[in-house]
Coordinates of C-alpha atoms and ligand atoms in Angstrom, one line a residue:
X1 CA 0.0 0.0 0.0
X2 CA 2.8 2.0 -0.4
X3 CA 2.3 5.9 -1.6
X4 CA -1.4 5.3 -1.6
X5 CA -2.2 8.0 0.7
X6 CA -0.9 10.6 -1.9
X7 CA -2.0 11.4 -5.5
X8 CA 0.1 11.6 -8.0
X9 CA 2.1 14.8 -8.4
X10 CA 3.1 15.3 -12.2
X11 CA 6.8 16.3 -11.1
X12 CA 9.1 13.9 -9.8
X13 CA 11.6 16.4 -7.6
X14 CA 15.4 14.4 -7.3
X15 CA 17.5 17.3 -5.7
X16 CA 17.5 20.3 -3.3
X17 CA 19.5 22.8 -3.2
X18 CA 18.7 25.9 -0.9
X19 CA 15.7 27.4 -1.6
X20 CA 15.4 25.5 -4.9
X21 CA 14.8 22.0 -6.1
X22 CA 15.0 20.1 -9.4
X23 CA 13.4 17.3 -10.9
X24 CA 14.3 14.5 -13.3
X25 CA 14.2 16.3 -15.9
X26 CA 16.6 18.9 -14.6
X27 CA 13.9 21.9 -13.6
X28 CA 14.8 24.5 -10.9
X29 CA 11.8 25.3 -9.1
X30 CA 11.8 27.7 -6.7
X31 CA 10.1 25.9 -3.1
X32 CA 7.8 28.3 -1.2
X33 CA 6.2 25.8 0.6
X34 CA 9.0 23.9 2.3
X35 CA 7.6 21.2 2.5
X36 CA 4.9 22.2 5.1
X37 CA 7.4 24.3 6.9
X38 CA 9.9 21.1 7.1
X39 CA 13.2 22.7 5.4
X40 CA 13.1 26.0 7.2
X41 CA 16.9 26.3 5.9
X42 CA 16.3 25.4 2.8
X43 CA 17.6 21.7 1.2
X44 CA 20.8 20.5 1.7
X45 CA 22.0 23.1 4.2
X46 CA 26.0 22.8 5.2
X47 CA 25.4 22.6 8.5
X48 CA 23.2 20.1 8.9
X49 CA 24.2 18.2 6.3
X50 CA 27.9 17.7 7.7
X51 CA 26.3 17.3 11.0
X52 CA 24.2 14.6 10.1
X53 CA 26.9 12.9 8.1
X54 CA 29.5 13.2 11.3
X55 CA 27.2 11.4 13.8
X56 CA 26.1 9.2 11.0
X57 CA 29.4 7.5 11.1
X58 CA 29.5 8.0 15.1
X59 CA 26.8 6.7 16.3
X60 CA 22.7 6.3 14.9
X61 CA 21.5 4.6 17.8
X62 CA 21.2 3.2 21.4
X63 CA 18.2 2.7 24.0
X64 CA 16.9 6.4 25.5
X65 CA 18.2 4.7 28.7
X66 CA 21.7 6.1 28.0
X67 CA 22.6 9.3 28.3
X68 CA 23.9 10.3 24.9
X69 CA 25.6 13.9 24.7
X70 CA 23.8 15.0 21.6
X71 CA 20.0 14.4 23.2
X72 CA 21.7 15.7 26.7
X73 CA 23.0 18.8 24.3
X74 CA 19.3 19.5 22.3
X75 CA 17.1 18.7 25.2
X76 CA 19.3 22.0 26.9
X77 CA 18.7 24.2 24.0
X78 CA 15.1 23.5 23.8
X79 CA 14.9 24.0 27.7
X80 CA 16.6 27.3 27.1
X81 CA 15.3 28.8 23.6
X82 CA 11.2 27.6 25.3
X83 CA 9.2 30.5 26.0
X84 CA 8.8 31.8 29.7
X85 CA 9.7 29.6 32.2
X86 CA 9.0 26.2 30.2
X87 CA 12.5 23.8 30.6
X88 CA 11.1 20.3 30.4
X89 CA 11.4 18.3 27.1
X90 CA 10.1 15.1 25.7
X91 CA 11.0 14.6 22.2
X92 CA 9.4 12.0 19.7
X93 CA 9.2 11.8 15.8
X94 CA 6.2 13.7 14.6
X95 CA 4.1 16.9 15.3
X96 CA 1.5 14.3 15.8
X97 CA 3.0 12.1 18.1
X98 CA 4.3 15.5 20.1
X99 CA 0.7 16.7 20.7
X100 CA -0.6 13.1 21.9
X101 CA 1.9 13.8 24.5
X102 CA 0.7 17.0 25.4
X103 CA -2.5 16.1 25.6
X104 CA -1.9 12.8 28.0
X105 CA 0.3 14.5 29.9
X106 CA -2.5 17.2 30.5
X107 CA -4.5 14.7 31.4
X108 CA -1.5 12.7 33.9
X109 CA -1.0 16.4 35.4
X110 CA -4.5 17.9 35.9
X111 CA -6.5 14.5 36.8
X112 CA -8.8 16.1 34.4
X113 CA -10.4 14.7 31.0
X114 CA -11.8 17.5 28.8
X115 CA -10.4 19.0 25.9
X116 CA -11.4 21.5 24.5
X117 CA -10.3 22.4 20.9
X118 CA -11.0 24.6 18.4
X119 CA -12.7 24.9 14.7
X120 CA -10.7 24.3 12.1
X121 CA -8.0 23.7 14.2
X122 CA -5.6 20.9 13.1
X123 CA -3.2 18.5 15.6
X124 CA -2.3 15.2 13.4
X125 CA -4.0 12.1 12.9
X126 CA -3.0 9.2 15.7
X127 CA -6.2 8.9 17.9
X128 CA -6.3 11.7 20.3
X129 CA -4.5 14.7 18.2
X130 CA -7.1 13.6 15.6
X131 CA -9.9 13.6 17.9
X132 CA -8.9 17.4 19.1
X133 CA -8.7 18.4 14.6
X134 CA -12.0 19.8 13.6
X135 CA -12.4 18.4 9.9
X136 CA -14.4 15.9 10.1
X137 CA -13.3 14.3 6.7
X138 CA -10.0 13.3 8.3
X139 CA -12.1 11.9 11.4
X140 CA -15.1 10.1 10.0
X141 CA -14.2 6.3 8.8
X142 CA -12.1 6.3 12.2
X143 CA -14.5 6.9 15.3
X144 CA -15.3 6.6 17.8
X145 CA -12.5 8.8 19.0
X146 CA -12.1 10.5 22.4
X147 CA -15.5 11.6 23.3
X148 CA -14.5 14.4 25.8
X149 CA -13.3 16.8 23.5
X150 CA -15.7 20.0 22.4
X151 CA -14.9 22.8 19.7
X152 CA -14.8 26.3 20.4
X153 CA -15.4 28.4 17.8
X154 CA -11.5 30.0 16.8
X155 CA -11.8 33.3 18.3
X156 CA -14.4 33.5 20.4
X157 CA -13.6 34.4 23.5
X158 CA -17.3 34.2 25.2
X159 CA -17.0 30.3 23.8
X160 CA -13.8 29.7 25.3
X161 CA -14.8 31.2 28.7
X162 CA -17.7 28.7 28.6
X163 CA -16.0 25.9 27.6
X164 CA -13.5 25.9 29.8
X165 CA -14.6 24.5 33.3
X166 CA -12.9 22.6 36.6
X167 CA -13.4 19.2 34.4
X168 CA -11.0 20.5 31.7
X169 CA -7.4 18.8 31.4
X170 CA -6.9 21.6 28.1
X171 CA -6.9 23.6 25.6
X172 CA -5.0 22.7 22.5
X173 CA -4.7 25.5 19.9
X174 CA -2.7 26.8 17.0
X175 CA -1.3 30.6 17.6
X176 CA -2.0 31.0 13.9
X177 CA -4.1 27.7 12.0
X178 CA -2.1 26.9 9.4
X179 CA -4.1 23.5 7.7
X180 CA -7.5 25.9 8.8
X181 CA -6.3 28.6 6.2
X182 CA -3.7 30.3 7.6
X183 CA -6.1 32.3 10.7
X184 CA -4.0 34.1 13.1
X185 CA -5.4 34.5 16.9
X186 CA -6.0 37.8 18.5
X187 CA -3.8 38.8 20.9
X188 CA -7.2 39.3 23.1
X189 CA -7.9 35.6 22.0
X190 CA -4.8 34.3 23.3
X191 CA -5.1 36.3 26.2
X192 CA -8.1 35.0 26.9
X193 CA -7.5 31.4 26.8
X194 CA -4.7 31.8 29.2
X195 CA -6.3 33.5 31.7
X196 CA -9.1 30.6 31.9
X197 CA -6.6 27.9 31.4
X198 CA -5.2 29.9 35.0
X199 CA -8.1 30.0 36.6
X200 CA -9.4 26.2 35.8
X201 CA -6.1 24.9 36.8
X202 CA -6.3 23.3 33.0
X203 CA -3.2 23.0 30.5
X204 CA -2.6 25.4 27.8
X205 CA -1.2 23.0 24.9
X206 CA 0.5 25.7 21.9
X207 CA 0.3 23.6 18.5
X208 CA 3.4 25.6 16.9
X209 CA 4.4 22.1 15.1
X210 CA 3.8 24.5 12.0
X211 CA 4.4 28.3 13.5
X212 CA 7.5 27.5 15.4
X213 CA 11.2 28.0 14.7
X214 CA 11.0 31.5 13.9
X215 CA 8.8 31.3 11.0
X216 CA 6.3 33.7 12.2
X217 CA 9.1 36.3 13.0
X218 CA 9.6 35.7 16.4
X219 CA 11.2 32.0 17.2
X220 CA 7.6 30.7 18.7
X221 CA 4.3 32.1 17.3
X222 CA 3.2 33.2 21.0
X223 CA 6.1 35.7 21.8
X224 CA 3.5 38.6 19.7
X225 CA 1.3 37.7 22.0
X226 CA 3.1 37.3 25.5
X227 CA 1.2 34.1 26.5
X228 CA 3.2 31.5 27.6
X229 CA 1.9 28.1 27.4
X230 CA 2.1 25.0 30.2
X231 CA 2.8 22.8 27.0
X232 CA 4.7 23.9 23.5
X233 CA 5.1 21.4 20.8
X234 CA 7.4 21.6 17.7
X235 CA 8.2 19.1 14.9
X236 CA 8.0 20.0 11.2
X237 CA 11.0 22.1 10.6
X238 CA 12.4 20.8 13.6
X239 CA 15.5 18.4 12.2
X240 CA 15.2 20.4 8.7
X241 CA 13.6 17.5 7.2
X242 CA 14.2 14.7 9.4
X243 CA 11.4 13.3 11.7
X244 CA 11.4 14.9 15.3
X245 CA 9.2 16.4 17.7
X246 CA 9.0 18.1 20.4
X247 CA 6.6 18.2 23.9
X248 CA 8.0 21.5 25.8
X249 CA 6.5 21.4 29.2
X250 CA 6.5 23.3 32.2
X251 CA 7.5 22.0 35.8
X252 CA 4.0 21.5 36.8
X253 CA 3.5 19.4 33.6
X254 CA 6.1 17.0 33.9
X255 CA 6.2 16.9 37.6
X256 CA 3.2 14.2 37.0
X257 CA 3.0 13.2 33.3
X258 CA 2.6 9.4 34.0
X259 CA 4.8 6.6 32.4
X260 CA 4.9 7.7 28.6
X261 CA 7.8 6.6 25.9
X262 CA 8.6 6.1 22.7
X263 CA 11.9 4.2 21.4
X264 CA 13.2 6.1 18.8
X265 CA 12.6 9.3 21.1
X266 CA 15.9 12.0 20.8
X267 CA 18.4 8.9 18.8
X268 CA 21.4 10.2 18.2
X269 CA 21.3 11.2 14.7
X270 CA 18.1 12.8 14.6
X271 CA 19.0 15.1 18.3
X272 CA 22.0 16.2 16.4
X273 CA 20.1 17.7 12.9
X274 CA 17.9 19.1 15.6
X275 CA 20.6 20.7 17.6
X276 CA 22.2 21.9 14.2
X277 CA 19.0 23.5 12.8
X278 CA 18.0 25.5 16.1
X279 CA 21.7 26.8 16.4
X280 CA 21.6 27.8 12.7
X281 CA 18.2 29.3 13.3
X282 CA 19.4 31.2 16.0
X283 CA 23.3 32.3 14.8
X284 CA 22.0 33.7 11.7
X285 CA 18.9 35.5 13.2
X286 CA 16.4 33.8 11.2
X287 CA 13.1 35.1 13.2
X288 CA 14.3 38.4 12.1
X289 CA 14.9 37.6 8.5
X290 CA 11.7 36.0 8.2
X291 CA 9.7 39.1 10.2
X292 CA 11.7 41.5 7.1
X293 CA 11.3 39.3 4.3
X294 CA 7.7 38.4 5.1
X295 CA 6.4 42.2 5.7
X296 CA 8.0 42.9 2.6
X297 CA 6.4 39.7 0.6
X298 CA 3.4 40.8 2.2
X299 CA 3.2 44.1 1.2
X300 CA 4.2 43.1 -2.4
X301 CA 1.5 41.1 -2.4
X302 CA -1.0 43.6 -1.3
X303 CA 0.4 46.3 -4.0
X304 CA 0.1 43.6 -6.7
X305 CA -2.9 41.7 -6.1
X306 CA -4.7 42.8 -3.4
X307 CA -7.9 44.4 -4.9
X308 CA -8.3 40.7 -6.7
X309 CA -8.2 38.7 -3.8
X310 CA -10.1 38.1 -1.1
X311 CA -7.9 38.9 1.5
X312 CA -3.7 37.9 2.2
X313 CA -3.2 37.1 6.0
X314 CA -0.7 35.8 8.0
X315 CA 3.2 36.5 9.9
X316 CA 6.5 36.4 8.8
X317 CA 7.0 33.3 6.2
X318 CA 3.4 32.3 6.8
X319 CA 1.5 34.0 4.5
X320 CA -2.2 32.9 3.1
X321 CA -3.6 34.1 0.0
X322 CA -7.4 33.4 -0.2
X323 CA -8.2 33.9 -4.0
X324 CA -12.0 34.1 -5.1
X325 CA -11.4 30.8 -7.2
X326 CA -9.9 27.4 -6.2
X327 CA -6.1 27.6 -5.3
X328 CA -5.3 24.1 -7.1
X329 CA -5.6 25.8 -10.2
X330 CA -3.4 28.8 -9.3
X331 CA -0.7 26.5 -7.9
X332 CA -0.5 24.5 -10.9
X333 CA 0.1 27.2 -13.0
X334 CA 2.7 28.5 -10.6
X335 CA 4.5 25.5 -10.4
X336 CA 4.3 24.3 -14.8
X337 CA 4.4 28.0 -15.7
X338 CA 6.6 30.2 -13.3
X339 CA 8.6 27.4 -11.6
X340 CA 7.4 27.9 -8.0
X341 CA 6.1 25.2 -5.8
X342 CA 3.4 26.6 -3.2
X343 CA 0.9 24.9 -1.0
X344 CA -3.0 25.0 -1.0
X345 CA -4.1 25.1 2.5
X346 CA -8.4 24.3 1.9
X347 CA -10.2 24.7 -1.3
X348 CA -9.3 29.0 -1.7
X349 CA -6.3 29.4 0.2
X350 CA -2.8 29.7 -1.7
X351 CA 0.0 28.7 1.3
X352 CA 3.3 30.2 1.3
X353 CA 5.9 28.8 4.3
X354 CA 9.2 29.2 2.4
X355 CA 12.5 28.5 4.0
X356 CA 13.4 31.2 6.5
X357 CA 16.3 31.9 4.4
X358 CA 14.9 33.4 1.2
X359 CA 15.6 37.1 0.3
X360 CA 13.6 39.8 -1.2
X361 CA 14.6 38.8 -5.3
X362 CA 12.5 35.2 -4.5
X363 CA 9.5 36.9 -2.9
X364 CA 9.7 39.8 -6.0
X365 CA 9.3 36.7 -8.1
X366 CA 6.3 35.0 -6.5
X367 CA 4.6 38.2 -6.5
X368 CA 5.2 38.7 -10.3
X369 CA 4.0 35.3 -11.0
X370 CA 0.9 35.3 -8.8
X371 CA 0.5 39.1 -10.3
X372 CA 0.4 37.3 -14.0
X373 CA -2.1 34.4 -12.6
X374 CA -4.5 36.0 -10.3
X375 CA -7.3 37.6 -12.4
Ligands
PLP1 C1 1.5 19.1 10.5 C2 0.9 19.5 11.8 C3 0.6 18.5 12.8 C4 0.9 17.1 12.6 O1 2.3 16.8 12.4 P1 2.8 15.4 11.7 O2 4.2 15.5 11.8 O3 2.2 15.3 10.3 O4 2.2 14.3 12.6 C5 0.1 19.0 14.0 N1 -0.2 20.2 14.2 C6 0.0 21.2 13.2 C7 -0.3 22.6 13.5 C8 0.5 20.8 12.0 O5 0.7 21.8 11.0

């Protein structure tokens, strides 16, 4: 069954190389969707690369029960680079697999069942991160799935005042959804859902699996908005293309979390591209970069095709363009006709997450082509 879950794309890609990647028959194209947000430095980055290849040869694996000095090293930068006061860290392999942890650890922490999630939101598809996503076409041949979870509308602070009661182990939530259509919270919103997490003595769980790493101009998505969560998790971008994630908790959290493992959790090789993509992140001031080259994308965007769009949202290298006609069509003409690879995110919403590393010429480019597309 190999493959089956994905349809066919019509170009087979063979090679990275920064910002760019070629297929088979030699084509640059120019990727501003990263993969989901997975090569936040673009392919094939030195760093990494020579990283990965040194440990490689050192050492891939051995049982989490040794201490190995890489996982020791990354599990101290993710303490340290965590928003607030958060210093705990459980890694695993997946954004999914990093919010199932959040979400029993909640649940180990509070003694409390509820979730309460939010519409359109999006977690990941094992069991309980799936049965906190909203869509119900990723949900429906699977259920029953965790029956204590209720949606709050995204936004609505009246419905998360409600929701939120001395039963609730959490609220999971996106600081900006990116599968939902790229909707970034209100400060007020965030605020808001802090503030009752508080009160209820219920978990705060931060989804920035696709926000994180400084792709919304800040390292984590929730910096703009000075909430600090009990529970952060990251994966995507993470290992620059290798499988990791991350559960960042705070004391309270993992003072109580249960008895919860996973085999392949921090191995060697992966803790290192980990440890190599969040110092590279950080050394060569990638929030910033992506803060300047996204305002300016933005704003490109506005000046170009703003009166014939519905509306261009998002932060940094997180940008949505909602068109008035289906995206599909737009992104295969971007990608056969002006070599640029983007992501649909819903039926009208044309996704940019670039690597952090692009400069102004790529953005001037995109914005040309979608200028020459959008109609
Ligand atoms: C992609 C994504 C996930 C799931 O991550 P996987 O690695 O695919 O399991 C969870 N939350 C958000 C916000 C995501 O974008």
């Amino acid at each position: 069954m190999s493959g089956f879950v994905y349809s066919e794309k019509p170009i087979e890609i063979v090679e990275g190389d920064g910002p760019y990647l070629y297929d088979d028959q030699g084509t640059e194209y120019l990727d501003m969707g990263a993969s989901y947000a997975c090569v936040p430095l673009g392919h094939g980055h030195d760093v990494v690369t020579d990283t990965i290849e040194t440990q490689l040869s050192r050492l891939t694996y051995v049982q989490g029960s040794y201490p190995v000095a890489v996982r020791t090293q990354l599990y101290e930068t993710l303490g340290q680079v965590a928003p607030g006061d958060i210093e705990k860290v459980w890694l695993c392999n997946s954004g999914t697999e990093a919010n199932e942890a959040a979400l029993k650890f909640a649940r180990a922490a509070t003694g409390d069942t509820k979730i309460v999630a939010t519409t359109q939101g999006f977690h990941g598809r094992t069991m309980g991160a799936l049965s906190a996503t909203w869509k119900d076409k990723y949900k429906t041949p699977y259920g029953p799935l965790l029956d204590d979870v209720e949606f709050v509308p995204y936004g609505d602070e009246e419905a998360i005042v409600e929701a939120v009661d001395d039963q609730t182990a959490a609220v999971i939530v996106e600081p900006i959804q990116g599968e939902g259509g790229i909707n970034p919270a209100s400060t007020d919103f965030m605020r808001t859902i802090r503030d009752v997490t508080t009160e209820a003595n219920a978990a705060l769980i931060l989804d920035e699996v696709q926000t994180g790493l400084g792709r919304t101009g800040t390292l984590w998505a929730c910096e703009r908005t000075s909430v600090v969560p009990d529970i952060l998790t990251s994966a995507k971008g993470l290992g620059n293309g290798l499988p990791i994630g991350a559960t960042l908790c705070r004391d309270w959290i993992a003072e109580e979390y249960g008895d919860h493992a996973s085999t392949f959790s921090g191995n060697p090789l992966i803790s290192a591209a980990a440890q190599a993509t969040i110092s590279t992140i950080i050394d060569d001031e990638l929030p910033a970069h992506a803060a300047e080259v996204g305002a300016y994308l933005q704003k490109q965007l506005e000046t170009e095709v703003g009166n014939r769009v519905r509306d261009i949202r998002g932060e940094g290298l997180m940008l949505g363009v909602v068109v008035k006609r289906g995206a599909n069509r737009i992104l295969q003409e971007l990608a056969i006709n002006y070599g640029v690879l983007a992501l649909p995110a819903g039926r009208t919403v044309v996704r940019l997450l670039p690597p952090l590393t692009i400069d102004k010429n790529h953005a001037d480019h995109v914005v040309d082509a979608l200028g020459e597309i959008i109609d």
